[in-house]
Short mmCIF file of C-alpha atoms in Angstrom, two decimals:
data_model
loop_
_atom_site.label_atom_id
_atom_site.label_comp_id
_atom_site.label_asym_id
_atom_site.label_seq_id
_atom_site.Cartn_x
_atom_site.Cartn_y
_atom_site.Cartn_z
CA UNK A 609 -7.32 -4.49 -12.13
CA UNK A 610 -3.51 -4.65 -11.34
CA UNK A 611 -2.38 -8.32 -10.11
CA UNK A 612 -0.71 -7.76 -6.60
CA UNK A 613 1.26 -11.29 -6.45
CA UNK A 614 4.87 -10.34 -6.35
CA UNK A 615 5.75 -12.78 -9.93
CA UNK A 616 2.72 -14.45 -10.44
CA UNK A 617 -0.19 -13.34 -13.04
CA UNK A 618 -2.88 -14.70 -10.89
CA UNK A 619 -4.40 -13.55 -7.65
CA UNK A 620 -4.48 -15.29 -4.24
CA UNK A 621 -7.60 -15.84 -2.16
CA UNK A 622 -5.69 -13.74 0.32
CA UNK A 623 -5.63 -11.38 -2.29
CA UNK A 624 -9.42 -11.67 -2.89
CA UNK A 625 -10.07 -11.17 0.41
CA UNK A 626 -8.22 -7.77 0.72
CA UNK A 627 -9.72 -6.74 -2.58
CA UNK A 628 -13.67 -7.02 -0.60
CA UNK A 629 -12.38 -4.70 2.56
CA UNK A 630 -11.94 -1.80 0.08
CA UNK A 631 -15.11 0.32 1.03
CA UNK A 632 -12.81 3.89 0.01
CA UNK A 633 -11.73 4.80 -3.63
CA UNK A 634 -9.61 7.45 -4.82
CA UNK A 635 -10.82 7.34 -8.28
CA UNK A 636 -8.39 7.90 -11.02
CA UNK A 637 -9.23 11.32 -12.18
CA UNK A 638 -9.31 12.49 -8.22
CA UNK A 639 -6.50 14.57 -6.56
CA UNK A 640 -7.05 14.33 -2.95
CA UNK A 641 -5.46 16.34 -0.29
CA UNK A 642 -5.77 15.41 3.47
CA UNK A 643 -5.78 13.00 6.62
CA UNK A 644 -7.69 10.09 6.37
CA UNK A 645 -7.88 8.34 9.95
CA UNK A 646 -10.04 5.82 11.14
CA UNK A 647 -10.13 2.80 13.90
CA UNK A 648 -11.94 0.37 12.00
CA UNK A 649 -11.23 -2.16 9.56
CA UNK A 650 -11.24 0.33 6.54
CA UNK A 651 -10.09 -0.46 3.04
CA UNK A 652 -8.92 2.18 0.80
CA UNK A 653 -7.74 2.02 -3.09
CA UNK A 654 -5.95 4.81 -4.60
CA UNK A 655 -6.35 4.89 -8.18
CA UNK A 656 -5.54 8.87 -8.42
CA UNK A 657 -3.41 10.95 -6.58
CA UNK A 658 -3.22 11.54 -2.76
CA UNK A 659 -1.10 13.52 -0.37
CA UNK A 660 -1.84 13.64 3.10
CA UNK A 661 -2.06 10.88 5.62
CA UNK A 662 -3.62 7.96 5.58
CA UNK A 663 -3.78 6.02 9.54
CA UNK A 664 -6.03 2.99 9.51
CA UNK A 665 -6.87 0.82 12.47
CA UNK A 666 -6.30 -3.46 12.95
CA UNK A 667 -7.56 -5.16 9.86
CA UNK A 668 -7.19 -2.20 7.52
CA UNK A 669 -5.85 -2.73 3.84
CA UNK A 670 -4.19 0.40 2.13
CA UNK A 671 -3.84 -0.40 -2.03
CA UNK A 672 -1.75 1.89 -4.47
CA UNK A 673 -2.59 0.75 -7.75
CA UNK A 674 -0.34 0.87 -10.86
CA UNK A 675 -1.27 4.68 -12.44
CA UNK A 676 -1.55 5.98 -8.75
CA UNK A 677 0.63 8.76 -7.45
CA UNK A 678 1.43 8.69 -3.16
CA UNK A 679 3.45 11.82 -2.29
CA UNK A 680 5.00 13.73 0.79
CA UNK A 681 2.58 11.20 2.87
CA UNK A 682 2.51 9.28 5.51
CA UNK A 683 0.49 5.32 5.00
CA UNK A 684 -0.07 3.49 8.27
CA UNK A 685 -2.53 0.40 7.43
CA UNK A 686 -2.07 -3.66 8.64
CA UNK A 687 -1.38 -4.54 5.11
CA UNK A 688 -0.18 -2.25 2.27
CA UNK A 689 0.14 -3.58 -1.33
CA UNK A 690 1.89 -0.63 -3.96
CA UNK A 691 1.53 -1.06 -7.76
CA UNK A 692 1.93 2.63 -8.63
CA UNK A 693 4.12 4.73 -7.24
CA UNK A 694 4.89 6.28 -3.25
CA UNK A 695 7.18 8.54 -1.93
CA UNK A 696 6.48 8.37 1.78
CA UNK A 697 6.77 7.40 5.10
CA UNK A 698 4.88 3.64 4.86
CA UNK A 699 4.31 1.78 8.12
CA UNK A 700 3.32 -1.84 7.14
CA UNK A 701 2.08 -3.71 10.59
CA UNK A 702 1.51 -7.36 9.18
CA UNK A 703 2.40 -6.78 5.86
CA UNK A 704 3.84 -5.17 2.61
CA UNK A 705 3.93 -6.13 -0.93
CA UNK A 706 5.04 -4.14 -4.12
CA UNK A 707 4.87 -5.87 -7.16
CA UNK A 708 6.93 -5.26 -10.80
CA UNK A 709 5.42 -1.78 -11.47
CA UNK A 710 5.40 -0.79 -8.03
CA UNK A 711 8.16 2.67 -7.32
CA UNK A 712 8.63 3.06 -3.45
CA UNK A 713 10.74 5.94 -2.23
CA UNK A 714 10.78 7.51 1.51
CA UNK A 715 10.71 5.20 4.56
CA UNK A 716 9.61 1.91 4.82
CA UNK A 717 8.73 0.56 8.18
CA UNK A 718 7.41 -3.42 8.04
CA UNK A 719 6.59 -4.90 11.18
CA UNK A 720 5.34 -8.41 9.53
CA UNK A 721 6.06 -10.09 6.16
CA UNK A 722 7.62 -8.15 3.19
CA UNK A 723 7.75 -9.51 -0.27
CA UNK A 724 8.81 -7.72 -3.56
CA UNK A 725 9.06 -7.96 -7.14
CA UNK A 726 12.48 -8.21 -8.43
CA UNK A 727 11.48 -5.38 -10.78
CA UNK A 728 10.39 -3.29 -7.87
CA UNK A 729 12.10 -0.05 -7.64
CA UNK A 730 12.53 0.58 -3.75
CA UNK A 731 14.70 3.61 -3.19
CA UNK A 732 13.94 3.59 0.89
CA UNK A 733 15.15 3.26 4.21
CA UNK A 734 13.74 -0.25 5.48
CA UNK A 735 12.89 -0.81 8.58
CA UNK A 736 11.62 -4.44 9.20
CA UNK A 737 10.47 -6.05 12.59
CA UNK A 738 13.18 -8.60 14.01
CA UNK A 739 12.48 -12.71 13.69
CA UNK A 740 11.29 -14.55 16.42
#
């Protein structure tokens, strides 16, 4: 499995703990075409392709991994961590993370904490929520 610590090899217990609230998998040889929408605390891993909409509700995880393909889509999810590659309209409500592999193009909207990989390739409009 990818690592999803922007720099590091290891994983966090955050990072644990997002891993268990995936309970959806795109696997790898899938190509799925849709809206995905859901109030709940819903985890979902794309390993394959997707293109459609994913909206998930307070607590929700959304994870790209590194082989993955996200186009002409929209991702709404509380946290969103991208180690493949997205070209959509992301909307990040507590937070976003793409690590070294990660290639992010479209809009980025991050209402919380954004970290990324100095290797990430983000060719996006960024829109992040103002300090307090």
């Amino acid at each position: 499995m990818t690592h999803f610590i922007a720099g590091e090899t290891g994983r966090s217990r955050l990072h644990e703990e997002l891993l268990a609230r995936i309970d959806t998998v795109i696997d790898r040889s899938a190509r799925v075409r849709g809206t995905f929408v859901s109030t709940a605390d819903n985890g979902i891993r794309i390993d394959g392709r997707f293109k459609g909409r994913i909206c998930l509700g307070p607590g929700s995880v959304i994870l790209v991994q590194h082989g993955a393909v996200v186009e002409e889509s929209e991702l709404e999810a509380d946290i969103i961590l991208v180690a493949g590659y997205v070209r959509a309209n992301v909307t990040a409500r507590t937070y976003f993370e793409a690590n070294a592999r990660a290639e992010v193009h479209g809009h980025l909207a991050c209402l919380g904490k954004m970290k990324t990989h100095p290797s990430t390739m983000l060719v996006a409009s960024v829109a992040l929520a103002p300090r307090d």
